[in-house]
XYZ file of C-alpha atoms in Angstrom:
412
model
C 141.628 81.441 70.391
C 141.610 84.787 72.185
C 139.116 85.236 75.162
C 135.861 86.189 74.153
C 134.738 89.958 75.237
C 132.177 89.854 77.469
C 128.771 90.880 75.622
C 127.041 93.868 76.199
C 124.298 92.768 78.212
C 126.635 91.070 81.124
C 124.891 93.026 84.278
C 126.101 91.393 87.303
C 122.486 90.593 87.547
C 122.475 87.902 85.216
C 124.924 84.882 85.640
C 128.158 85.253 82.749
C 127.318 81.612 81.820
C 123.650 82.211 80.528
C 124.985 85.486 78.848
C 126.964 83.534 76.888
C 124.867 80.715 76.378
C 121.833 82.681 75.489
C 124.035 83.286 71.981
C 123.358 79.372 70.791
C 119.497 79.516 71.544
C 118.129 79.074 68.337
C 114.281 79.413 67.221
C 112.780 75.758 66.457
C 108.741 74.779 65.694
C 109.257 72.247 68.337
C 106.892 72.245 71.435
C 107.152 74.856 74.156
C 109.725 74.555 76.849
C 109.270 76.471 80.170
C 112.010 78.627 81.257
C 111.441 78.951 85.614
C 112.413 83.502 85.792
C 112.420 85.006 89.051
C 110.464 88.195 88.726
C 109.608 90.721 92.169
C 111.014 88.153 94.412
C 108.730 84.836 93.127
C 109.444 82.469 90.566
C 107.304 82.198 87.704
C 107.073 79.677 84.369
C 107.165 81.684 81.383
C 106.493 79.928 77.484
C 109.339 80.130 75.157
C 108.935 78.694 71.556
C 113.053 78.230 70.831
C 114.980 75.307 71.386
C 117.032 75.750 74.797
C 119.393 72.605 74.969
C 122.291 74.991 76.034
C 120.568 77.186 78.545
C 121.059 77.134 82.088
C 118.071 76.117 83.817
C 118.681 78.010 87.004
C 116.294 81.511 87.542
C 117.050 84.312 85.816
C 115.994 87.576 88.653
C 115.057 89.996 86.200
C 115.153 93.215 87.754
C 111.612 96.045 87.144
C 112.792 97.864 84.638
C 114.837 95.220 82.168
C 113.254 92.338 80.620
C 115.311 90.624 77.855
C 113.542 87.656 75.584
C 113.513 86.533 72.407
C 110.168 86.022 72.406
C 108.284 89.042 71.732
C 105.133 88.088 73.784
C 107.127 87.547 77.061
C 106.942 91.642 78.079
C 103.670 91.812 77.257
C 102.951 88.960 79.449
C 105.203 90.053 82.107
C 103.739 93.323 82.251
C 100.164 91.777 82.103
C 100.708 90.407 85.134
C 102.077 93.045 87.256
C 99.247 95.053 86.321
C 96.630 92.436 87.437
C 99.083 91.882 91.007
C 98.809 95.710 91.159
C 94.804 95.413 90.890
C 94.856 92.671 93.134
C 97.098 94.343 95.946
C 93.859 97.611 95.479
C 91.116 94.919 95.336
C 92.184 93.595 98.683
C 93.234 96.801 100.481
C 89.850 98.672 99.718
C 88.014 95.324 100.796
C 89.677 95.883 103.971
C 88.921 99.137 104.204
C 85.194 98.334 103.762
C 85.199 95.484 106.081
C 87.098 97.568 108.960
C 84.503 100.495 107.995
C 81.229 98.332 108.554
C 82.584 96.890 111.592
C 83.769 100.505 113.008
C 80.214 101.444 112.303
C 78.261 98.560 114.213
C 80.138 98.918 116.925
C 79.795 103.150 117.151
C 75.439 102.476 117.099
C 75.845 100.305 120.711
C 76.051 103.946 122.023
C 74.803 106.304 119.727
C 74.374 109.609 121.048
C 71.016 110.009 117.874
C 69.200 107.691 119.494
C 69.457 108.813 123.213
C 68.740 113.160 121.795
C 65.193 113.531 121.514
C 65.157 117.912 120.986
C 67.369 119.488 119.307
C 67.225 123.721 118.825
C 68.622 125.731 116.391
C 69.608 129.056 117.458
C 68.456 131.432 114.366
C 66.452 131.129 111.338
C 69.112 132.037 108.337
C 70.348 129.815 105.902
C 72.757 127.759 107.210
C 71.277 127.390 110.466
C 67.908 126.338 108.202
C 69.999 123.587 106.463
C 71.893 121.801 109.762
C 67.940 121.835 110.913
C 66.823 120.294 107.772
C 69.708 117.691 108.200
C 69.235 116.951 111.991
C 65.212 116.610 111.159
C 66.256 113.796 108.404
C 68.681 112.157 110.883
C 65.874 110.636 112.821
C 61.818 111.258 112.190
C 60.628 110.870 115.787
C 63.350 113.547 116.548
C 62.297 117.459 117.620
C 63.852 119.957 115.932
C 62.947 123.593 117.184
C 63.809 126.574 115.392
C 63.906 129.730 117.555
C 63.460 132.419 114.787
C 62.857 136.520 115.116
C 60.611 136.508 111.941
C 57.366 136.042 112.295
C 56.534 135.519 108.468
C 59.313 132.808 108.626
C 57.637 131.417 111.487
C 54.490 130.803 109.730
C 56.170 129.181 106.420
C 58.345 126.706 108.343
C 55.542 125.962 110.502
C 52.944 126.070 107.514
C 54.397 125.048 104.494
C 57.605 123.801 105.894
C 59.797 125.788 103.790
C 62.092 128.921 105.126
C 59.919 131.317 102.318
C 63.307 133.592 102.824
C 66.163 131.138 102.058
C 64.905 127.858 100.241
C 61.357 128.432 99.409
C 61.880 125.599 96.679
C 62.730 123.225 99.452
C 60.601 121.501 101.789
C 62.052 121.034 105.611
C 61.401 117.601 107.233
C 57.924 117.552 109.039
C 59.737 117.696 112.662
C 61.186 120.981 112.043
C 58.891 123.345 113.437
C 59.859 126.957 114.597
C 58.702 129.343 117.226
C 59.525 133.089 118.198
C 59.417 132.171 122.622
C 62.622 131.247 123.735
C 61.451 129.428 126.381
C 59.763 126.881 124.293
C 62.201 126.518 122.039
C 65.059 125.642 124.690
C 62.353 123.426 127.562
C 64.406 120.005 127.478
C 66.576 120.541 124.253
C 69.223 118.059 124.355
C 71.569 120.009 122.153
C 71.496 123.167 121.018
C 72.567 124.890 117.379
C 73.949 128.511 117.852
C 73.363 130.267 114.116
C 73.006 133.396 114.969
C 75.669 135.905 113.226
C 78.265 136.766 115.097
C 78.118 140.290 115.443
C 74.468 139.941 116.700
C 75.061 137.205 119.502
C 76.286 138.865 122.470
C 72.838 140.344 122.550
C 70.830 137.946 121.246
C 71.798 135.534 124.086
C 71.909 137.724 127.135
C 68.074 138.085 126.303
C 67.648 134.521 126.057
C 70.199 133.776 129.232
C 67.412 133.033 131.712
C 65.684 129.856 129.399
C 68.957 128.394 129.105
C 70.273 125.527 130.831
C 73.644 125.744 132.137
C 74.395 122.056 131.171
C 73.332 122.577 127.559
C 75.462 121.719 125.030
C 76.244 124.820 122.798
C 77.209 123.793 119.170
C 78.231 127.213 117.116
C 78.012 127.589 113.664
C 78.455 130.972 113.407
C 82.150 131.791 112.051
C 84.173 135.175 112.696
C 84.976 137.319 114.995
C 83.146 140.441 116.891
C 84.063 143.452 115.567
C 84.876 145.498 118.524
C 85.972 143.277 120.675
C 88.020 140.591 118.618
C 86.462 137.865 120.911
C 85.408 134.145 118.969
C 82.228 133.023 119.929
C 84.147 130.207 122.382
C 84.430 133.218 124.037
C 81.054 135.410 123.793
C 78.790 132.297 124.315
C 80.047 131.725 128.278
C 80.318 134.918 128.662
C 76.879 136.302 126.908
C 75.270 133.614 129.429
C 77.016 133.991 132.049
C 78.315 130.749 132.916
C 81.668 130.034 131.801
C 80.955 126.270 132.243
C 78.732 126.211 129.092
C 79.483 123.259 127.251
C 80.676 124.444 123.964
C 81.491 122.905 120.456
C 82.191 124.613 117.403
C 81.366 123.068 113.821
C 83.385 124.495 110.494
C 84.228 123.728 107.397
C 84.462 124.393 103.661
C 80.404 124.170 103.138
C 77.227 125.880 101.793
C 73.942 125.823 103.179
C 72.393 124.772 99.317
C 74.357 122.171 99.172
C 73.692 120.800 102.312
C 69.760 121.234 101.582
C 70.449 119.726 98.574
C 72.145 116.095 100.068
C 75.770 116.959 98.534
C 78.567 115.447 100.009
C 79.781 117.606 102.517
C 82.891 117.323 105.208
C 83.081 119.617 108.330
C 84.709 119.483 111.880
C 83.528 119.874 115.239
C 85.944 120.812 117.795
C 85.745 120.833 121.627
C 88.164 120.821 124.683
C 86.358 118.102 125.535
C 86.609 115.038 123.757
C 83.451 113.339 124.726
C 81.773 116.257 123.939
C 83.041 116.413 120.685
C 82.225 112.903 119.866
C 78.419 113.363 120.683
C 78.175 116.188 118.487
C 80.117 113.964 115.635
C 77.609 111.001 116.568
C 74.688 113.724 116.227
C 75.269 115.108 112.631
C 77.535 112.694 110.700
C 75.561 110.820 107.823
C 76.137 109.241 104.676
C 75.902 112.794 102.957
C 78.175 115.136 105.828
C 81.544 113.189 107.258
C 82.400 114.839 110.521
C 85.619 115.170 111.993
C 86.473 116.038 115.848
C 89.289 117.789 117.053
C 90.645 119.343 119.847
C 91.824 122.652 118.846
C 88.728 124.948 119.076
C 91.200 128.187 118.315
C 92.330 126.440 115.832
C 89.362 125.626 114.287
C 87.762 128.817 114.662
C 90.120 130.947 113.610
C 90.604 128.843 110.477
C 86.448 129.464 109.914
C 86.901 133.025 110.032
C 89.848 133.491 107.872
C 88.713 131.412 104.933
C 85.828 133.567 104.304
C 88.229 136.433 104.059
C 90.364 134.268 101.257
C 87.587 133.288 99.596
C 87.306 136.807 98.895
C 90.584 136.820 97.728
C 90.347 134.140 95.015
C 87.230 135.844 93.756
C 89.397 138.368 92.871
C 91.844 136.643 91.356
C 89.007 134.793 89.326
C 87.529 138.094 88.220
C 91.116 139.486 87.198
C 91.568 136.285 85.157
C 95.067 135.692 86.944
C 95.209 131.945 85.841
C 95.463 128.351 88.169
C 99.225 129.137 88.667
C 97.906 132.568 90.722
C 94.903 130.346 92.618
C 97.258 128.138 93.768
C 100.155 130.580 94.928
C 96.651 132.192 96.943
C 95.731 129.174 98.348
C 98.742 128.247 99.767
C 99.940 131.309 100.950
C 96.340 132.082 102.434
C 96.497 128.732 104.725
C 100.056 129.456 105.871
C 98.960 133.197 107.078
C 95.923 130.789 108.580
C 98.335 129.011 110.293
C 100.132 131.673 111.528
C 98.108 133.568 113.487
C 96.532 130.849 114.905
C 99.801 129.313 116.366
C 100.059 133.297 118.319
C 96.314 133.125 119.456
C 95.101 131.931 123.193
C 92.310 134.066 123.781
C 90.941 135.881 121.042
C 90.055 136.251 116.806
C 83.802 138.842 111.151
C 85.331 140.819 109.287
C 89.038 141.442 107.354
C 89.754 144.490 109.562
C 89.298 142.499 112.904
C 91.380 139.845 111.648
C 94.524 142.496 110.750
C 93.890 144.060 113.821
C 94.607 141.091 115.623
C 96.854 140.105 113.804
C 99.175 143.387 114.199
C 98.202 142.622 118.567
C 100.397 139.676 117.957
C 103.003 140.764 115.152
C 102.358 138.005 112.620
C 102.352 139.180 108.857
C 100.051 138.471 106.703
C 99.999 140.376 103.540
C 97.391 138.507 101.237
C 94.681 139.401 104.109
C 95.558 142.674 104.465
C 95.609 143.301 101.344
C 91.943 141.826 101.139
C 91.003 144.487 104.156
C 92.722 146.859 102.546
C 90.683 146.206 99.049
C 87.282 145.522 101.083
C 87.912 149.220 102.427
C 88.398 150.845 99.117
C 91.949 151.956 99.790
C 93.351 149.255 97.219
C 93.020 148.217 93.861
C 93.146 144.631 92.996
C 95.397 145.486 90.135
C 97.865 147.084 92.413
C 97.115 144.836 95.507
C 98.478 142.098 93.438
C 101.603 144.099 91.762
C 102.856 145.218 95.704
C 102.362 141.240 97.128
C 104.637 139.775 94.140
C 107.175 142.524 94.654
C 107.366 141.029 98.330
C 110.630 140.089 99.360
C 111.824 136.464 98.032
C 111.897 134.518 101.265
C 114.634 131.379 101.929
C 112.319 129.445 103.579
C 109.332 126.766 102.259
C 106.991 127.462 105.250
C 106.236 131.162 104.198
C 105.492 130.279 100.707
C 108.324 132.707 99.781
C 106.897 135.908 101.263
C 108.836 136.943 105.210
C 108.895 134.940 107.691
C 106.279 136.194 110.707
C 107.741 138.764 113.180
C 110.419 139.979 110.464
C 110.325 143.816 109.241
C 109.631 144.023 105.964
């Protein structure tokens, strides 16, 4: 008889004996046999309902994507269970993740910076500076929050009704915010201190208020951008307004609003310092269950990055209002954060508005045409319309770090 040709299904996974053999299995009502099948490296016992007299007993090592039976049930089962190891192999990481979480978090309150502040005072009576003094207050009741404000009609409602009547007169502020229009009460034995006034007004705002100030003070900013006719960052016009160049500093950023915040929305932001300690307290001071603070190092960085996004936000309002479509968002986006990145890779010592940024920007040579073109736009020189036929007839780049537009210091 002439050799047999070897079937179909002979991958040099399977053995050539069970290939072969696997032709006499024949179906039979008798009971169950069980058929050991190596499947992801273990051995499991699967059913099969046919008679197997002539079937090698040794595992079969099925590999992920074949399975061969003549039972119909066996994939299903099969599959089954790598679904439930799959849910198992989640269950267990997240559990981990919770466990290392909790213990991370009992060990950060043996030194909690909270419960050793007992003033805080927030530079500035707008909006955001109202919220981060609404969300200190909540932190801890038996803490002092002081709000140093210019208005004395928002003076009286904080104090009053405990509401900013300007901003959120729908929302009540915790009972230890208070305000006050004397410096030097609001700053006598602050622990921390809140810097929210705008950054074009700062300068000065604080060389009035340079005398009540103490020079170990930690200064957290949240004001973001740059002043106009000087293109200093307020790392650099807080030592300088106060004349001490020693000032601790921090800044806080981040993609937030101040309703949200008042509102207990999830919220993520970053506080930045040259000092790490530093950094930590002021993470220790304002992270909760409702705002997740990071710390970093880079205060350029991070400051730059605060003033640029408000200038691309501008951006994809326009290319919201011009109905461009998720494909143009996402070209924005992306080519927004490189131009980000950019610039603040050239800056050491200095970039609140889209003008200051170019301006900089042109000190330094970097390119950035979606911001410019937002300056540009903001000045009345542009139309969207043609703002956004010039940036696609850009020049293709070669290179996936410039999201296809040149690469910085090039001529266009």
């Amino acid at each position: 008889m002439p050799a047999m040709a070897e079937p179909p299904f002979s991958n040099p996974l399977f053995s050539s004996k069970i290939s072969h053999n696997l032709k006499s299995v024949h179906c039979s009502p008798q009971a169950p046999n069980f058929i050991p099948i190596r499947y992801n490296n273990r051995v499991t016992t699967t059913t099969c309902f046919c008679s197997a007299e002539n079937v090698d007993p040794a595992p079969v090592l099925l590999p992920h994507s074949i399975v061969f039976s003549r039972n119909p049930n066996l994939s299903s089962d099969i599959s089954n269970r790598t679904t439930k190891d799959r849910r198992e192999v989640v269950r267990l990481a997240w559990e981990k993740l919770v466990r290392w979480s909790r213990s991370w978090r009992s060990k950060a309150k043996t030194d909690d910076v909270l419960e050793r502040t007992n003033k805080v005072v927030v530079l500035g009576g707008g909006s955001f500076g109202t919220a981060m003094a609404a969300h200190i207050g909540n932190r801890k009741s038996h803490l002092e929050v002081n709000m140093l404000v210019r208005d004395p009609q928002i003076c009286r409602s904080i104090n009053e009704k405990h509401c900013n009547i300007k901003y959120f007169p729908e929302h009540k502020l915790p009972e230890n915010v208070v305000a006050t229009t004397d410096a030097k009460a609001a700053l006598l034995n602050a622990d921390f201190c809140l810097h929210a006034v705008p950054v074009q007004f700062s300068s000065s705002f604080l060389e009035g208020i340079a005398d009540c100030v103490d020079p170990g003070l930690p200064f957290i900013s949240l004001s973001k951008g740059l002043e106009l006719h000087t293109l200093r960052m307020m790392s650099q016009i807080i030592p300088r307004a106060l004349r001490n160049p020693r000032q601790p500093y921090i800044v806080l950023s981040g993609p937030s609003f101040a309703l949200e915040l008042m509102n207990n929305l999830p919220t993520a932001m970053v506080v930045a310092s040259k000092d790490k300690k530093l950094a930590k307290a002021a993470q220790q001071l304002l992270a909760s269950t409702n705002l997740r603070i990071s710390t970093s190092s880079d205060v350029t960085g991070v400051e730059i990055a605060g003033a640029l996004k408000n200038v691309l936000a501008i951006a994809a309002g326009i290319v919201e209002g011009m109905n461009l479509g998720n494909n143009s968002m996402a070209a924005l986006v992306a080519q927004g954060c490189s131009e980000i990145r950019w610039l603040a890779t050239k800056v050491a010592e200095g970039v609140s508005t889209a003008g200051a940024v170019i301006a900089l920007a042109q000190t330094y040579n970097v390119k950035m045409p979606v911001l410019t073109a937002v300056a540009r736009i903001i000045d009345n020189e542009l139309t969207p319309q043609k703002a956004v036929r010039e940036l696609m007839s850009l020049p293709q780049g070669n290179t996936m770090n410039d999201c296809g537009y040149p690469i910085q210091g090039e001529s266009w």
